[in-house]
XYZ file of C-alpha atoms in Angstrom:
357
model
C -16.487 5.851 -6.577
C -16.081 5.359 -10.327
C -16.670 1.837 -11.585
C -14.321 0.474 -14.281
C -16.387 -2.654 -14.985
C -19.767 -3.624 -16.332
C -20.312 -5.938 -13.362
C -22.456 -4.520 -10.565
C -21.543 -4.872 -6.897
C -25.277 -4.918 -6.146
C -25.929 -8.069 -8.214
C -22.601 -9.934 -8.215
C -22.676 -13.642 -7.377
C -19.655 -15.106 -5.585
C -18.460 -18.506 -6.863
C -17.680 -19.829 -3.379
C -21.299 -19.516 -2.227
C -23.272 -19.514 -5.480
C -25.255 -16.662 -3.958
C -25.005 -12.900 -3.853
C -21.597 -12.121 -2.391
C -23.112 -10.403 0.681
C -25.317 -13.409 1.638
C -24.730 -14.316 5.292
C -22.810 -17.465 6.085
C -19.337 -18.939 6.293
C -18.164 -19.822 2.794
C -15.032 -21.915 2.166
C -12.763 -20.230 -0.384
C -9.612 -22.350 0.033
C -8.249 -25.090 2.247
C -8.648 -23.778 5.804
C -9.857 -20.356 4.622
C -13.447 -19.130 4.932
C -15.265 -15.926 3.962
C -17.818 -14.417 6.356
C -19.688 -11.367 4.965
C -20.720 -8.865 7.637
C -23.575 -6.443 6.907
C -22.980 -2.702 6.512
C -26.351 -1.040 7.195
C -26.934 2.251 5.371
C -23.886 1.640 3.172
C -24.008 1.153 -0.586
C -21.358 -1.567 -0.347
C -23.832 -3.805 1.565
C -21.190 -5.905 3.336
C -17.537 -6.401 4.186
C -15.840 -9.783 3.726
C -13.934 -11.117 6.724
C -11.583 -14.031 5.998
C -10.978 -16.700 8.636
C -7.746 -18.716 8.507
C -7.691 -21.916 10.570
C -4.466 -22.851 12.338
C -3.338 -25.304 14.990
C -3.042 -22.449 17.482
C -6.430 -20.930 16.699
C -7.873 -18.500 14.167
C -6.377 -15.561 12.304
C -8.796 -13.105 10.704
C -8.136 -10.795 7.791
C -10.013 -7.628 8.852
C -12.503 -7.405 11.686
C -15.575 -5.544 10.489
C -17.501 -2.572 11.826
C -18.207 -2.493 15.574
C -21.991 -2.530 15.308
C -24.458 -5.070 16.682
C -25.334 -6.453 13.244
C -21.695 -7.018 12.331
C -20.746 -8.634 15.619
C -23.753 -10.977 15.480
C -22.994 -12.012 11.883
C -19.349 -12.732 12.717
C -20.357 -14.767 15.774
C -22.870 -16.760 13.709
C -20.343 -17.390 10.938
C -17.701 -18.593 13.367
C -20.263 -20.862 15.055
C -21.015 -22.526 11.707
C -17.315 -23.332 11.479
C -17.287 -24.705 15.025
C -15.506 -21.739 16.604
C -16.151 -18.703 18.782
C -14.573 -15.334 19.516
C -12.247 -16.936 22.072
C -10.570 -18.920 19.288
C -9.329 -15.762 17.537
C -5.599 -15.229 18.064
C -4.963 -12.285 15.741
C -6.528 -9.801 13.346
C -4.540 -8.765 10.285
C -6.320 -5.523 9.418
C -5.928 -4.179 5.890
C -6.554 -0.538 6.861
C -8.020 1.762 9.478
C -11.496 2.441 8.059
C -14.300 1.653 10.470
C -15.736 -1.293 8.501
C -12.355 -3.052 8.722
C -10.797 -1.935 11.996
C -13.284 -1.151 14.754
C -14.680 -4.620 15.517
C -11.128 -5.988 15.496
C -10.229 -3.317 18.059
C -13.172 -4.223 20.292
C -12.792 -8.013 20.101
C -9.026 -7.812 20.414
C -9.446 -5.999 23.735
C -12.185 -8.339 24.974
C -10.559 -11.654 24.080
C -6.851 -10.853 24.089
C -6.310 -11.216 20.342
C -3.468 -9.345 18.660
C -4.382 -6.601 16.190
C -1.948 -5.697 13.383
C -2.251 -2.471 11.357
C -0.059 -0.560 8.918
C 1.905 2.291 10.507
C 0.824 4.652 7.727
C -2.596 4.745 9.389
C -1.131 5.769 12.737
C -1.772 9.525 12.232
C -5.479 8.823 11.706
C -5.708 6.830 14.941
C -3.692 9.414 16.853
C -5.986 12.201 15.673
C -9.050 10.170 16.582
C -7.724 9.490 20.061
C -6.194 12.855 20.838
C -5.688 16.037 18.903
C -9.008 16.225 17.082
C -8.278 19.889 16.295
C -5.672 18.598 13.869
C -8.287 16.729 11.860
C -8.726 18.086 8.343
C -12.499 17.951 8.032
C -14.191 16.787 4.872
C -15.854 20.158 4.356
C -12.437 21.855 4.387
C -11.107 19.342 1.854
C -14.108 19.920 -0.403
C -13.867 23.696 -0.157
C -10.198 23.488 -1.130
C -11.288 21.487 -4.183
C -13.653 24.302 -5.193
C -16.843 22.588 -3.989
C -18.012 25.243 -1.531
C -21.719 24.387 -1.694
C -20.950 20.722 -1.132
C -18.652 21.666 1.736
C -21.530 23.475 3.437
C -23.737 20.382 3.144
C -21.036 18.153 4.634
C -20.474 20.657 7.448
C -24.202 20.617 8.204
C -24.114 16.812 8.576
C -21.023 16.083 10.681
C -20.308 12.491 11.738
C -20.959 11.583 15.385
C -18.104 11.819 17.844
C -16.033 8.617 17.706
C -16.431 5.960 20.389
C -12.813 5.698 21.460
C -13.308 2.114 22.651
C -13.581 1.269 18.934
C -10.339 3.003 18.024
C -7.677 1.603 20.338
C -4.104 1.429 19.141
C -3.143 -1.933 17.587
C -0.908 -4.498 19.248
C 1.601 -4.213 16.407
C 2.353 -1.650 13.707
C 3.425 -3.065 10.369
C 6.367 -1.326 8.664
C 7.286 -1.961 5.040
C 6.842 -5.393 3.498
C 7.202 -8.289 5.907
C 6.620 -12.050 5.907
C 4.405 -13.292 8.742
C 3.720 -16.772 10.087
C -0.077 -16.945 10.149
C -2.167 -20.032 10.907
C 0.644 -22.380 9.905
C 1.392 -20.643 6.600
C 3.717 -17.919 5.376
C 1.801 -14.750 4.507
C 3.447 -11.753 2.873
C 2.164 -8.451 4.281
C 2.585 -6.052 1.351
C 2.333 -2.305 1.958
C -0.073 -0.788 -0.604
C -0.700 2.912 0.172
C -3.353 4.753 -1.820
C -6.821 4.124 -0.409
C -5.185 4.907 2.931
C -1.502 5.424 3.631
C -1.359 2.380 5.892
C -3.180 -0.062 3.630
C -1.817 -3.622 3.397
C -2.705 -6.638 1.311
C -1.803 -10.138 2.496
C -0.504 -12.644 -0.048
C -0.453 -16.379 0.615
C 1.756 -17.397 -2.299
C 1.744 -21.116 -1.487
C -2.047 -21.076 -1.308
C -2.301 -18.832 -4.409
C -4.651 -16.333 -2.760
C -4.500 -12.572 -2.232
C -6.404 -10.995 0.656
C -6.788 -7.662 -1.085
C -8.716 -5.466 1.357
C -9.968 -2.379 -0.461
C -6.882 -2.125 -2.666
C -8.082 -4.424 -5.463
C -11.874 -4.657 -5.627
C -13.587 -6.734 -8.333
C -16.421 -4.364 -9.298
C -15.431 -0.854 -8.174
C -12.347 1.227 -7.489
C -11.790 2.474 -3.923
C -12.092 6.083 -2.868
C -8.852 8.051 -3.209
C -7.908 11.317 -1.515
C -10.293 11.097 1.433
C -7.988 10.904 4.450
C -7.998 13.133 7.532
C -4.254 13.635 7.081
C -3.980 14.627 3.405
C -1.112 13.385 1.245
C 0.355 15.047 -1.826
C -0.366 12.429 -4.489
C -2.673 9.654 -3.228
C -3.563 8.416 -6.717
C 0.104 8.168 -7.634
C 0.608 6.107 -4.482
C -2.377 3.920 -5.382
C -1.242 3.230 -8.950
C 2.306 2.474 -7.800
C 0.837 0.033 -5.285
C -1.255 -1.593 -8.016
C 1.908 -2.068 -10.081
C 3.605 -3.567 -7.032
C 0.786 -6.093 -6.585
C 0.907 -6.834 -10.328
C 4.530 -7.926 -9.847
C 3.371 -10.732 -7.539
C 2.277 -14.058 -9.055
C -1.271 -14.126 -10.405
C -3.398 -15.018 -7.389
C -7.025 -15.740 -6.621
C -8.563 -12.431 -5.559
C -10.226 -12.350 -2.131
C -11.568 -8.778 -1.808
C -13.092 -6.941 1.137
C -16.154 -5.962 -0.892
C -17.598 -7.971 -3.763
C -17.298 -11.544 -5.012
C -14.230 -13.758 -5.052
C -12.471 -13.495 -8.434
C -10.027 -15.728 -10.268
C -7.184 -13.382 -11.251
C -5.517 -10.560 -9.359
C -3.527 -9.665 -12.494
C -6.625 -9.262 -14.659
C -8.293 -6.956 -12.178
C -5.173 -4.864 -11.537
C -4.796 -4.384 -15.306
C -8.413 -3.177 -15.508
C -7.911 -0.737 -12.649
C -4.717 0.721 -14.110
C -6.368 1.135 -17.523
C -9.409 2.754 -15.906
C -7.350 5.372 -14.097
C -5.268 6.135 -17.183
C -8.544 6.777 -19.025
C -9.765 9.046 -16.224
C -6.482 10.930 -16.284
C -6.885 11.528 -20.023
C -10.472 12.712 -19.528
C -9.413 15.041 -16.721
C -6.617 16.513 -18.828
C -9.058 17.062 -21.698
C -11.373 18.940 -19.338
C -8.529 21.295 -18.424
C -8.259 22.491 -22.015
C -10.963 25.018 -21.117
C -8.405 26.767 -18.881
C -7.768 26.974 -15.141
C -10.346 24.856 -13.385
C -11.138 23.476 -9.948
C -11.628 19.785 -9.197
C -15.357 20.488 -8.930
C -15.484 21.907 -12.443
C -13.590 18.958 -13.880
C -15.794 16.483 -11.987
C -18.804 18.036 -13.707
C -17.332 16.999 -17.073
C -16.943 13.325 -16.137
C -19.363 10.404 -15.951
C -19.862 8.622 -12.634
C -20.642 5.031 -11.600
C -20.951 2.208 -14.120
C -23.971 4.003 -15.596
C -21.912 7.111 -16.452
C -24.292 9.311 -14.468
C -23.929 13.077 -14.649
C -22.277 14.686 -11.646
C -25.442 16.694 -10.944
C -27.364 13.433 -10.392
C -25.188 12.381 -7.439
C -26.281 12.877 -3.836
C -24.098 15.159 -1.731
C -22.147 12.260 -0.189
C -21.195 10.630 -3.497
C -20.644 14.032 -5.075
C -18.077 14.693 -2.371
C -16.308 11.410 -3.129
C -16.355 12.283 -6.837
C -14.775 15.701 -6.281
C -11.971 14.297 -4.132
C -11.307 11.476 -6.609
C -11.112 14.058 -9.400
C -8.703 16.172 -7.382
C -6.500 13.094 -6.913
C -6.388 12.637 -10.689
C -5.480 16.276 -11.188
C -2.702 16.089 -8.602
C -1.232 13.103 -10.449
C -1.334 15.071 -13.713
C 0.711 17.740 -11.921
C 3.160 15.099 -10.648
C 3.554 13.820 -14.221
C 4.306 17.327 -15.497
C 1.129 17.523 -17.581
C -0.660 20.152 -15.499
C 0.071 22.928 -13.039
C -1.690 23.928 -9.846
C -2.321 27.379 -8.422
C -3.482 27.954 -4.869
C -5.905 30.843 -4.349
C -7.375 32.186 -1.124
C -10.344 29.824 -1.407
C -9.297 26.810 -3.468
C -6.738 25.250 -5.808
C -6.960 25.549 -9.598
C -5.399 23.336 -12.255
C -4.408 24.021 -15.869
C -2.677 22.080 -18.648
C 1.018 22.826 -19.048
C 0.605 23.783 -22.710
C -1.974 26.433 -21.862
C 0.248 27.940 -19.173
C 3.379 28.072 -21.350
C 1.372 29.714 -24.150
């Protein structure tokens, strides 16, 4: 939601294509590795990058895309340019369960017998989608808990359509912890990186010096935090710990799910960590006014790379902003810098100094 860089996702050129990063095609990013952007209609991100790894036994894909006609057609066209088709896909290594990464992998895996791998931390989301929908913590409830009652009403008035369960089948294999996989004739380290979702994984090809980063490390924006149907206590703390974990890997070429290819995973991780430390400091400063909700703190912060006022955001992005702010406040509590108080309608935060006084 917030953007810790002056570079714009909307205008970024990717060095592998020499064109805007979302331009359709099949762009070679490394020996035997190609990037195919799939369109995301009605989404500010414009596209999702799918990475195709060629192997002697067929193709392995990092992520699958969104199960919509436009995405399927673009993936088919990209594979055709490389001389392949859907039947050549042997496995999908999915970074996380969000629809623009998982659902087309689920559909094509079923149709063509390809394996689908997903982090086990995303299992509760899939189980809720496929079964006990009453256990789903709706976005409007999350927003109301963060003090954004008017926003919650707007989200409740615009509920998402019921899920097509054929898009949300269980994967062939759940990934647990960090594991080395043999993929397309190379060793790939599947590294668990919870934060954006609890089951998020990045895939590191150390010999090839590339990092398939999913939504964990994005070159022009930072991913949404705190927006999961099964809430966790400290999602931002998880995310920053995962960033530090990825920083401990060698410096790799960054192959993100959204945005252009970049040269250094270390440089971008450092920017993201610095950005969130700055946001934490700003959030703590906002609390000096006393006990406040995440909504009230969000109103004190600037949003997007243009530092827009909170009031300028549409209801969807305002909701993302509130939940991101709440994640920062929860991390301040975990660090012992703030306290939280649950009321009948929401949760309020205050700086420790103000409470002890």
